[in-house]
């Protein structure tokens, strides 16, 4: 296993590096977020795969992919020969193209019978997720090798969040792209759009590789197997990591649940699938000011407070939105409530990845082992499980509530869609804020003390 030396804990990170670090998650989002937003609807409404089968594909693969993440993290940390490109960046360089190709094939289901379609969908989705892990685990670990400074890491997390949110905004305009490129043939439109977005994502990831540096020095630990087992065992009793797990389960789970249901909400409850473009514009107007504000706040306010307040605001607004939208389909009221909820969620996403990075030093002090890849892959494992739940629940809920594709839905189905889209995520976000406030003790001040102690130990 490879550990980073503490000699360069305050390595300078230029503005250009911070910006292009965000390009990495923009590239990830152009493949992953596009699939997260549109693949379920493509399966059910274009390919004709029943909702429960589509949801099951997401559930099985995401749980399997969670274990793949840990395997990739182990692979990354076990490398003994580190070249001039660094420990993490080569995975971004070589994996981006294959990820783009795999993402495109997900939207090219042939005219098989139902069993053939399900098998093809599962295999291509599995391949895409494996390649995504190979690119994303090293990318997520890269911040720990760029700097050990908690404030700079928070800025990198904001940059990453900006990239991810920008990808969400761009992919949010995929509906007109699908319509234009398909020219009346939805299957062709989805495929062309997937290829376009995947190509943009690949180029963006290459730019991230080109203009970032691993500023912190690395050294090889001799007994990598023992170090891996030590890290895994330690994480099981790590209070900060457990708090992050619970926070992610509820807050990020709510986000993925909404992503999976939003097209159904716009089309069958609000009566206008084209609202997706309007919501995308709204998100841009809300997200970027919020993210820039968070970027400034992390210099003065502990990022834990930003995450807690953000989760509570998002949760309260979604709960209010549920009661309002079950009685009226006013677009104006929805935009106001949803916009406020997105402000809270944006605050959460702006700092989320910085918490995992801080756990690296916390665990290094506890165990004497530095394992960026293992710790990030463990965190990614949690996110993948959450994504699995978020991907499965919409498809399962649609079948349970009696949803029929491309038909006018009953009042019962409409109310059920609103419940899954707003009430359940709202409750989950409120729980996330409360749990994180009570149980996460690794504040910025505490992390700074840990870094100083590691410096002394290294000397």
CSV table of C-alpha atoms in Angstrom, one decimal:
chain,number,residue,atom,x,y,z
A,1,UNK,CA,0.0,0.0,0.0
A,2,UNK,CA,1.1,3.6,-0.6
A,3,UNK,CA,1.0,6.3,2.0
A,4,UNK,CA,1.4,10.0,1.6
A,5,UNK,CA,4.3,11.6,3.4
A,6,UNK,CA,3.4,14.4,5.8
A,7,UNK,CA,6.3,16.6,4.7
A,8,UNK,CA,4.2,18.5,2.3
A,9,UNK,CA,0.9,18.9,4.1
A,10,UNK,CA,0.5,22.5,3.0
A,11,UNK,CA,1.3,21.9,-0.7
A,12,UNK,CA,0.1,24.8,-2.8
A,13,UNK,CA,-3.0,24.2,-5.0
A,14,UNK,CA,-3.4,26.8,-7.7
A,15,UNK,CA,-6.6,28.2,-8.9
A,16,UNK,CA,-6.2,26.4,-12.2
A,17,UNK,CA,-5.9,23.1,-10.4
A,18,UNK,CA,-9.0,23.8,-8.3
A,19,UNK,CA,-11.0,24.6,-11.5
A,20,UNK,CA,-9.9,21.6,-13.5
A,21,UNK,CA,-10.3,19.3,-10.5
A,22,UNK,CA,-14.0,20.2,-10.9
A,23,UNK,CA,-13.8,19.2,-14.5
A,24,UNK,CA,-13.4,15.6,-13.4
A,25,UNK,CA,-16.7,15.4,-11.7
A,26,UNK,CA,-18.3,17.2,-14.6
A,27,UNK,CA,-17.0,14.4,-16.8
A,28,UNK,CA,-18.3,11.8,-14.4
A,29,UNK,CA,-21.7,13.4,-14.3
A,30,UNK,CA,-22.0,13.6,-18.1
A,31,UNK,CA,-22.0,9.8,-18.1
A,32,UNK,CA,-23.3,8.8,-14.7
A,33,UNK,CA,-25.9,11.6,-14.1
A,34,UNK,CA,-27.2,11.2,-17.6
A,35,UNK,CA,-27.8,7.5,-16.9
A,36,UNK,CA,-29.2,8.2,-13.5
A,37,UNK,CA,-31.7,10.6,-14.9
A,38,UNK,CA,-32.8,8.9,-18.1
A,39,UNK,CA,-32.0,5.2,-18.1
A,40,UNK,CA,-35.0,4.1,-16.0
A,41,UNK,CA,-37.4,6.0,-18.2
A,42,UNK,CA,-35.6,4.7,-21.3
A,43,UNK,CA,-36.0,1.1,-20.0
A,44,UNK,CA,-39.7,1.4,-19.1
A,45,UNK,CA,-41.1,3.8,-21.8
A,46,UNK,CA,-38.9,3.1,-24.8
A,47,UNK,CA,-37.5,-0.4,-24.5
A,48,UNK,CA,-40.6,-1.8,-22.7
A,49,UNK,CA,-38.9,-3.3,-19.7
A,50,UNK,CA,-41.4,-3.4,-16.8
A,51,UNK,CA,-40.6,-1.1,-13.9
A,52,UNK,CA,-39.9,-3.8,-11.4
A,53,UNK,CA,-37.3,-5.5,-13.7
A,54,UNK,CA,-35.7,-2.1,-14.4
A,55,UNK,CA,-35.6,-1.3,-10.7
A,56,UNK,CA,-34.1,-4.7,-10.0
A,57,UNK,CA,-31.3,-4.2,-12.5
A,58,UNK,CA,-30.4,-1.0,-10.6
A,59,UNK,CA,-30.6,-2.7,-7.2
A,60,UNK,CA,-28.6,-5.8,-8.0
A,61,UNK,CA,-25.9,-3.9,-9.9
A,62,UNK,CA,-25.5,-1.1,-7.4
A,63,UNK,CA,-25.0,-3.5,-4.5
A,64,UNK,CA,-22.5,-5.5,-6.6
A,65,UNK,CA,-20.8,-2.3,-7.7
A,66,UNK,CA,-20.4,-1.3,-4.1
A,67,UNK,CA,-18.1,-4.3,-3.6
A,68,UNK,CA,-16.3,-3.5,-6.9
A,69,UNK,CA,-15.5,0.0,-5.4
A,70,UNK,CA,-13.7,-1.6,-2.5
A,71,UNK,CA,-11.8,-3.9,-4.9
A,72,UNK,CA,-10.7,-0.9,-7.0
A,73,UNK,CA,-9.7,1.0,-3.9
A,74,UNK,CA,-7.6,-2.0,-2.8
A,75,UNK,CA,-6.0,-2.1,-6.2
A,76,UNK,CA,-5.2,1.6,-6.2
A,77,UNK,CA,-3.6,1.4,-2.7
A,78,UNK,CA,-1.7,-1.8,-3.4
A,79,UNK,CA,0.2,-0.4,-6.4
A,80,UNK,CA,3.9,-0.5,-5.6
A,81,UNK,CA,5.3,1.2,-8.7
A,82,UNK,CA,4.2,4.8,-9.0
A,83,UNK,CA,5.2,6.6,-12.1
A,84,UNK,CA,5.6,10.2,-12.9
A,85,UNK,CA,1.9,10.6,-13.6
A,86,UNK,CA,1.1,9.9,-9.9
A,87,UNK,CA,-0.9,7.4,-8.0
A,88,UNK,CA,-4.4,8.4,-9.0
A,89,UNK,CA,-4.3,10.4,-12.2
A,90,UNK,CA,-3.4,7.5,-14.6
A,91,UNK,CA,-6.8,5.8,-13.9
A,92,UNK,CA,-8.5,9.0,-15.1
A,93,UNK,CA,-6.4,9.2,-18.2
A,94,UNK,CA,-6.8,5.6,-19.4
A,95,UNK,CA,-10.3,4.9,-18.1
A,96,UNK,CA,-12.3,7.8,-19.4
A,97,UNK,CA,-12.6,6.6,-23.0
A,98,UNK,CA,-13.8,3.2,-22.1
A,99,UNK,CA,-16.3,4.6,-19.6
A,100,UNK,CA,-17.8,6.8,-22.4
A,101,UNK,CA,-18.2,3.9,-24.8
A,102,UNK,CA,-19.8,1.7,-22.1
A,103,UNK,CA,-22.3,4.5,-21.1
A,104,UNK,CA,-23.3,4.8,-24.8
A,105,UNK,CA,-24.0,1.1,-25.1
A,106,UNK,CA,-26.5,1.3,-22.2
A,107,UNK,CA,-28.8,3.2,-24.5
A,108,UNK,CA,-28.6,0.8,-27.4
A,109,UNK,CA,-30.8,-2.1,-26.3
A,110,UNK,CA,-31.5,-4.3,-29.3
A,111,UNK,CA,-35.0,-5.5,-30.4
A,112,UNK,CA,-34.7,-8.8,-28.3
A,113,UNK,CA,-37.5,-10.5,-26.4
A,114,UNK,CA,-38.1,-9.3,-22.9
A,115,UNK,CA,-35.6,-11.8,-21.4
A,116,UNK,CA,-32.9,-10.7,-23.9
A,117,UNK,CA,-33.6,-7.0,-23.2
A,118,UNK,CA,-33.2,-7.5,-19.5
A,119,UNK,CA,-30.0,-9.5,-19.8
A,120,UNK,CA,-28.5,-6.9,-22.3
A,121,UNK,CA,-29.6,-4.0,-20.0
A,122,UNK,CA,-28.0,-5.7,-16.9
A,123,UNK,CA,-24.7,-6.5,-18.6
A,124,UNK,CA,-24.2,-3.1,-20.2
A,125,UNK,CA,-25.2,-1.3,-17.0
A,126,UNK,CA,-22.8,-3.5,-15.1
A,127,UNK,CA,-19.9,-2.8,-17.4
A,128,UNK,CA,-20.6,0.9,-17.2
A,129,UNK,CA,-20.6,0.8,-13.4
A,130,UNK,CA,-17.3,-1.2,-13.2
A,131,UNK,CA,-15.6,1.3,-15.5
A,132,UNK,CA,-17.1,4.2,-13.6
A,133,UNK,CA,-15.5,2.8,-10.4
A,134,UNK,CA,-12.1,2.5,-12.1
A,135,UNK,CA,-12.2,6.2,-12.9
A,136,UNK,CA,-14.2,7.6,-10.0
A,137,UNK,CA,-12.4,6.0,-7.0
A,138,UNK,CA,-9.0,7.4,-8.0
A,139,UNK,CA,-10.6,10.7,-8.9
A,140,UNK,CA,-12.3,10.9,-5.5
A,141,UNK,CA,-9.0,10.0,-3.8
A,142,UNK,CA,-7.0,12.6,-5.8
A,143,UNK,CA,-7.9,15.5,-3.4
A,144,UNK,CA,-6.1,13.8,-0.5
A,145,UNK,CA,-2.9,13.8,-2.6
A,146,UNK,CA,-3.3,17.4,-3.8
A,147,UNK,CA,-3.2,18.8,-0.3
A,148,UNK,CA,-3.6,18.0,3.4
A,149,UNK,CA,-5.1,21.4,4.2
A,150,UNK,CA,-8.7,21.0,5.4
A,151,UNK,CA,-9.8,24.4,4.1
A,152,UNK,CA,-8.3,23.8,0.6
A,153,UNK,CA,-9.9,20.4,0.5
A,154,UNK,CA,-13.3,22.1,1.3
A,155,UNK,CA,-12.6,24.4,-1.7
A,156,UNK,CA,-11.8,21.3,-3.9
A,157,UNK,CA,-15.1,19.8,-2.7
A,158,UNK,CA,-16.9,22.9,-3.7
A,159,UNK,CA,-15.2,22.8,-7.1
A,160,UNK,CA,-16.1,19.2,-7.5
A,161,UNK,CA,-19.7,20.0,-6.5
A,162,UNK,CA,-19.8,22.8,-9.1
A,163,UNK,CA,-18.6,20.3,-11.8
A,164,UNK,CA,-21.2,17.8,-10.7
A,165,UNK,CA,-24.0,20.3,-10.6
A,166,UNK,CA,-23.1,21.8,-13.9
A,167,UNK,CA,-23.2,18.3,-15.4
A,168,UNK,CA,-26.7,17.9,-13.9
A,169,UNK,CA,-27.7,21.2,-15.5
A,170,UNK,CA,-26.4,20.2,-18.9
A,171,UNK,CA,-27.9,16.7,-18.8
A,172,UNK,CA,-31.1,18.4,-17.7
A,173,UNK,CA,-31.4,19.8,-21.2
A,174,UNK,CA,-31.2,16.3,-22.7
A,175,UNK,CA,-35.0,16.1,-23.3
A,176,UNK,CA,-34.9,18.6,-26.3
A,177,UNK,CA,-31.6,17.0,-27.4
A,178,UNK,CA,-33.3,13.5,-27.4
A,179,UNK,CA,-36.3,14.9,-29.3
A,180,UNK,CA,-34.1,16.7,-31.9
A,181,UNK,CA,-31.6,13.9,-32.6
A,182,UNK,CA,-34.4,11.3,-32.5
A,183,UNK,CA,-36.6,13.1,-35.0
A,184,UNK,CA,-39.6,11.2,-33.8
A,185,UNK,CA,-37.8,8.0,-33.0
A,186,UNK,CA,-37.2,8.0,-29.2
A,187,UNK,CA,-34.7,5.1,-29.2
A,188,UNK,CA,-32.5,6.8,-31.6
A,189,UNK,CA,-32.7,10.1,-29.7
A,190,UNK,CA,-31.7,8.5,-26.4
A,191,UNK,CA,-28.7,6.8,-28.1
A,192,UNK,CA,-27.5,9.9,-29.9
A,193,UNK,CA,-27.8,12.0,-26.7
A,194,UNK,CA,-25.9,9.4,-24.7
A,195,UNK,CA,-23.1,9.4,-27.2
A,196,UNK,CA,-22.9,13.2,-27.2
A,197,UNK,CA,-22.8,13.6,-23.5
A,198,UNK,CA,-20.4,10.7,-23.0
A,199,UNK,CA,-17.9,12.2,-25.5
A,200,UNK,CA,-18.1,15.6,-23.6
A,201,UNK,CA,-17.5,13.7,-20.3
A,202,UNK,CA,-14.5,11.9,-21.7
A,203,UNK,CA,-12.8,15.1,-22.8
A,204,UNK,CA,-13.6,16.8,-19.5
A,205,UNK,CA,-12.0,14.0,-17.6
A,206,UNK,CA,-8.8,14.2,-19.7
A,207,UNK,CA,-8.7,17.9,-18.9
A,208,UNK,CA,-8.8,17.1,-15.2
A,209,UNK,CA,-5.9,14.7,-15.7
A,210,UNK,CA,-3.9,17.3,-17.7
A,211,UNK,CA,-4.2,20.2,-15.3
A,212,UNK,CA,-4.1,18.8,-11.8
A,213,UNK,CA,-1.1,17.6,-9.8
A,214,UNK,CA,-0.5,15.2,-6.9
A,215,UNK,CA,1.4,17.7,-4.8
A,216,UNK,CA,2.0,15.5,-1.7
A,217,UNK,CA,4.9,13.0,-1.8
A,218,UNK,CA,4.2,9.3,-1.6
A,219,UNK,CA,6.0,6.3,-0.1
A,220,UNK,CA,5.4,2.6,-0.4
A,221,UNK,CA,4.5,0.5,2.7
A,222,UNK,CA,5.9,-3.0,2.7
A,223,UNK,CA,3.1,-5.0,4.1
A,224,UNK,CA,0.1,-3.8,2.0
A,225,UNK,CA,-2.2,-6.7,2.9
A,226,UNK,CA,-1.9,-6.1,6.7
A,227,UNK,CA,-2.3,-2.3,6.1
A,228,UNK,CA,-5.5,-2.9,4.2
A,229,UNK,CA,-7.0,-5.2,6.8
A,230,UNK,CA,-6.0,-2.7,9.5
A,231,UNK,CA,-7.8,0.2,7.7
A,232,UNK,CA,-11.0,-1.8,7.0
A,233,UNK,CA,-11.2,-3.0,10.6
A,234,UNK,CA,-10.6,0.5,11.9
A,235,UNK,CA,-13.3,2.0,9.8
A,236,UNK,CA,-15.9,-0.3,11.3
A,237,UNK,CA,-15.4,1.5,14.7
A,238,UNK,CA,-14.6,5.0,13.3
A,239,UNK,CA,-17.1,7.4,14.8
A,240,UNK,CA,-16.6,10.1,12.2
A,241,UNK,CA,-16.9,7.6,9.3
A,242,UNK,CA,-20.0,6.0,10.7
A,243,UNK,CA,-21.6,9.4,11.0
A,244,UNK,CA,-20.7,10.1,7.4
A,245,UNK,CA,-22.3,6.8,6.4
A,246,UNK,CA,-25.6,7.6,8.1
A,247,UNK,CA,-25.6,11.2,6.8
A,248,UNK,CA,-25.0,9.9,3.2
A,249,UNK,CA,-27.7,7.2,3.6
A,250,UNK,CA,-30.4,9.8,4.3
A,251,UNK,CA,-29.2,13.0,2.6
A,252,UNK,CA,-27.7,11.6,-0.6
A,253,UNK,CA,-30.3,8.8,-0.7
A,254,UNK,CA,-33.0,11.5,-0.8
A,255,UNK,CA,-31.2,13.2,-3.7
A,256,UNK,CA,-31.0,10.0,-5.8
A,257,UNK,CA,-34.6,9.1,-5.0
A,258,UNK,CA,-35.7,12.4,-6.4
A,259,UNK,CA,-33.5,12.1,-9.4
A,260,UNK,CA,-35.2,8.7,-10.2
A,261,UNK,CA,-38.7,10.1,-9.8
A,262,UNK,CA,-38.6,13.6,-11.2
A,263,UNK,CA,-39.4,12.9,-14.9
A,264,UNK,CA,-42.5,10.9,-13.7
A,265,UNK,CA,-43.5,13.8,-11.4
A,266,UNK,CA,-43.2,16.4,-14.2
A,267,UNK,CA,-45.0,14.4,-16.8
A,268,UNK,CA,-47.8,12.7,-14.8
A,269,UNK,CA,-48.4,15.0,-11.9
A,270,UNK,CA,-47.5,18.5,-13.3
A,271,UNK,CA,-48.6,17.5,-16.8
A,272,UNK,CA,-45.5,18.8,-18.5
A,273,UNK,CA,-42.4,16.7,-19.1
A,274,UNK,CA,-40.8,19.8,-20.6
A,275,UNK,CA,-40.6,21.2,-17.0
A,276,UNK,CA,-37.3,19.4,-16.8
A,277,UNK,CA,-35.7,22.2,-18.8
A,278,UNK,CA,-37.2,24.9,-16.6
A,279,UNK,CA,-36.1,23.1,-13.4
A,280,UNK,CA,-32.6,22.8,-14.9
A,281,UNK,CA,-32.5,26.6,-15.4
A,282,UNK,CA,-33.9,27.1,-11.8
A,283,UNK,CA,-31.2,24.8,-10.5
A,284,UNK,CA,-28.5,26.8,-12.2
A,285,UNK,CA,-29.9,30.1,-10.7
A,286,UNK,CA,-30.0,28.6,-7.3
A,287,UNK,CA,-27.0,26.3,-7.2
A,288,UNK,CA,-24.1,28.5,-8.4
A,289,UNK,CA,-24.7,31.4,-6.0
A,290,UNK,CA,-25.1,28.8,-3.2
A,291,UNK,CA,-21.9,27.0,-4.1
A,292,UNK,CA,-19.9,30.2,-4.4
A,293,UNK,CA,-21.3,31.3,-1.0
A,294,UNK,CA,-20.3,27.9,0.5
A,295,UNK,CA,-16.8,28.3,-1.0
A,296,UNK,CA,-16.5,31.6,0.9
A,297,UNK,CA,-18.2,30.4,4.1
A,298,UNK,CA,-15.8,27.4,4.5
A,299,UNK,CA,-13.0,29.8,5.3
A,300,UNK,CA,-14.9,31.2,8.3
A,301,UNK,CA,-17.5,28.6,9.3
A,302,UNK,CA,-17.0,24.9,10.1
A,303,UNK,CA,-18.2,22.9,7.1
A,304,UNK,CA,-20.1,20.6,9.4
A,305,UNK,CA,-22.5,23.5,10.2
A,306,UNK,CA,-23.0,24.1,6.5
A,307,UNK,CA,-24.0,20.5,5.9
A,308,UNK,CA,-26.4,20.3,8.8
A,309,UNK,CA,-28.2,23.5,8.0
A,310,UNK,CA,-28.4,22.5,4.3
A,311,UNK,CA,-29.9,19.1,5.1
A,312,UNK,CA,-32.5,20.6,7.4
A,313,UNK,CA,-33.5,23.3,4.9
A,314,UNK,CA,-33.8,20.8,2.1
A,315,UNK,CA,-35.9,18.4,4.2
A,316,UNK,CA,-38.3,21.0,5.5
A,317,UNK,CA,-38.9,22.4,2.0
A,318,UNK,CA,-39.6,19.0,0.6
A,319,UNK,CA,-42.1,18.1,3.4
A,320,UNK,CA,-43.9,21.4,2.8
A,321,UNK,CA,-43.8,20.7,-0.9
A,322,UNK,CA,-45.5,17.4,-0.5
A,323,UNK,CA,-48.5,18.9,1.3
A,324,UNK,CA,-48.7,21.8,-1.1
A,325,UNK,CA,-48.4,19.8,-4.3
A,326,UNK,CA,-51.1,17.2,-3.3
A,327,UNK,CA,-53.6,20.1,-3.3
A,328,UNK,CA,-52.4,22.2,-6.2
A,329,UNK,CA,-50.3,21.8,-9.3
A,330,UNK,CA,-49.2,25.4,-9.4
A,331,UNK,CA,-45.9,25.6,-11.2
A,332,UNK,CA,-45.0,28.8,-9.5
A,333,UNK,CA,-45.4,27.4,-6.0
A,334,UNK,CA,-43.4,24.3,-7.0
A,335,UNK,CA,-40.5,26.3,-8.4
A,336,UNK,CA,-40.3,28.4,-5.2
A,337,UNK,CA,-40.4,25.4,-2.8
A,338,UNK,CA,-38.2,23.2,-4.9
A,339,UNK,CA,-35.7,26.1,-5.4
A,340,UNK,CA,-35.3,26.6,-1.7
A,341,UNK,CA,-34.9,22.8,-1.2
A,342,UNK,CA,-32.2,22.8,-3.9
A,343,UNK,CA,-30.3,25.6,-2.0
A,344,UNK,CA,-30.1,23.3,1.0
A,345,UNK,CA,-29.1,20.3,-1.0
A,346,UNK,CA,-26.5,22.3,-2.8
A,347,UNK,CA,-24.9,23.3,0.5
A,348,UNK,CA,-24.7,19.6,1.5
A,349,UNK,CA,-23.2,18.6,-1.8
A,350,UNK,CA,-20.7,21.5,-1.7
A,351,UNK,CA,-18.9,20.1,1.3
A,352,UNK,CA,-19.8,16.4,1.3
A,353,UNK,CA,-16.6,15.0,-0.1
A,354,UNK,CA,-14.4,17.0,2.1
A,355,UNK,CA,-15.5,15.0,5.2
A,356,UNK,CA,-14.3,11.7,3.7
A,357,UNK,CA,-10.9,13.3,2.9
A,358,UNK,CA,-10.5,14.4,6.5
A,359,UNK,CA,-11.1,10.9,7.7
A,360,UNK,CA,-7.9,9.8,5.9
A,361,UNK,CA,-5.7,11.7,8.5
A,362,UNK,CA,-8.0,10.7,11.4
A,363,UNK,CA,-7.5,7.1,10.5
A,364,UNK,CA,-3.8,7.6,9.8
A,365,UNK,CA,-3.3,8.9,13.4
A,366,UNK,CA,-5.4,6.0,14.8
A,367,UNK,CA,-3.7,3.2,12.9
A,368,UNK,CA,-0.4,4.5,11.5
A,369,UNK,CA,-1.6,3.6,8.0
A,370,UNK,CA,-2.6,6.0,5.3
A,371,UNK,CA,-5.1,4.5,2.9
A,372,UNK,CA,-6.7,7.1,0.6
A,373,UNK,CA,-8.0,4.5,-1.9
A,374,UNK,CA,-9.5,2.2,0.7
A,375,UNK,CA,-11.2,4.9,2.6
A,376,UNK,CA,-12.6,6.6,-0.4
A,377,UNK,CA,-13.8,3.3,-1.9
A,378,UNK,CA,-15.5,2.5,1.4
A,379,UNK,CA,-17.2,5.8,1.3
A,380,UNK,CA,-18.1,5.2,-2.4
A,381,UNK,CA,-19.4,1.8,-1.3
A,382,UNK,CA,-21.9,3.5,0.9
A,383,UNK,CA,-22.9,5.9,-1.9
A,384,UNK,CA,-23.4,3.0,-4.3
A,385,UNK,CA,-25.6,1.2,-1.8
A,386,UNK,CA,-27.6,4.4,-1.4
A,387,UNK,CA,-27.7,4.7,-5.2
A,388,UNK,CA,-28.9,1.1,-5.4
A,389,UNK,CA,-31.8,1.9,-3.0
A,390,UNK,CA,-32.5,5.2,-4.9
A,391,UNK,CA,-32.5,3.4,-8.2
A,392,UNK,CA,-34.7,0.5,-7.0
A,393,UNK,CA,-37.3,2.3,-5.0
A,394,UNK,CA,-38.7,4.4,-7.9
A,395,UNK,CA,-39.2,1.3,-10.2
A,396,UNK,CA,-40.6,-0.8,-7.4
A,397,UNK,CA,-42.9,2.1,-6.2
A,398,UNK,CA,-44.2,2.6,-9.7
A,399,UNK,CA,-45.2,-1.0,-10.0
A,400,UNK,CA,-46.7,-1.0,-6.4
A,401,UNK,CA,-48.8,2.1,-7.0
A,402,UNK,CA,-50.2,0.8,-10.3
A,403,UNK,CA,-48.3,3.0,-12.7
A,404,UNK,CA,-49.0,2.3,-16.4
A,405,UNK,CA,-46.5,3.8,-18.9
A,406,UNK,CA,-47.6,6.5,-21.4
A,407,UNK,CA,-51.1,6.7,-19.9
A,408,UNK,CA,-53.0,9.3,-17.9
A,409,UNK,CA,-52.5,8.3,-14.2
A,410,UNK,CA,-55.1,8.0,-11.6
A,411,UNK,CA,-55.3,10.4,-8.6
A,412,UNK,CA,-54.0,7.6,-6.4
A,413,UNK,CA,-50.9,7.1,-8.6
A,414,UNK,CA,-50.3,10.9,-8.8
A,415,UNK,CA,-50.4,11.3,-5.1
A,416,UNK,CA,-48.1,8.3,-4.7
A,417,UNK,CA,-45.6,9.9,-7.1
A,418,UNK,CA,-45.6,13.1,-5.1
A,419,UNK,CA,-45.1,11.1,-1.8
A,420,UNK,CA,-42.0,9.3,-3.3
A,421,UNK,CA,-40.7,12.4,-4.9
A,422,UNK,CA,-41.1,14.9,-2.0
A,423,UNK,CA,-42.2,13.5,1.4
A,424,UNK,CA,-39.9,10.5,1.7
A,425,UNK,CA,-36.8,12.5,0.6
A,426,UNK,CA,-37.8,15.4,3.0
A,427,UNK,CA,-38.1,13.2,6.0
A,428,UNK,CA,-34.8,11.5,5.1
A,429,UNK,CA,-33.0,14.9,4.8
A,430,UNK,CA,-34.2,16.1,8.2
A,431,UNK,CA,-33.0,12.9,9.8
A,432,UNK,CA,-29.6,13.4,8.1
A,433,UNK,CA,-29.2,16.8,9.6
A,434,UNK,CA,-30.1,15.7,13.1
A,435,UNK,CA,-27.8,12.7,13.0
A,436,UNK,CA,-24.8,14.6,11.6
A,437,UNK,CA,-25.2,17.4,14.2
A,438,UNK,CA,-25.2,14.9,17.1
A,439,UNK,CA,-22.6,12.3,16.1
A,440,UNK,CA,-20.0,13.9,13.7
A,441,UNK,CA,-17.1,15.1,15.9
A,442,UNK,CA,-14.3,15.6,13.4
A,443,UNK,CA,-14.6,19.4,13.1
A,444,UNK,CA,-12.1,21.5,11.1
A,445,UNK,CA,-10.3,22.5,14.3
A,446,UNK,CA,-10.0,18.9,15.3
A,447,UNK,CA,-8.7,17.9,11.9
A,448,UNK,CA,-6.0,20.7,12.0
A,449,UNK,CA,-4.9,19.3,15.3
A,450,UNK,CA,-4.6,15.8,13.9
A,451,UNK,CA,-2.5,17.1,10.9
A,452,UNK,CA,-0.1,18.9,13.3
A,453,UNK,CA,0.2,15.7,15.4
A,454,UNK,CA,1.0,13.7,12.2
A,455,UNK,CA,3.7,16.3,11.4
A,456,UNK,CA,5.3,15.8,14.8
A,457,UNK,CA,5.1,12.0,14.5
A,458,UNK,CA,6.8,12.1,11.1
A,459,UNK,CA,9.6,14.2,12.4
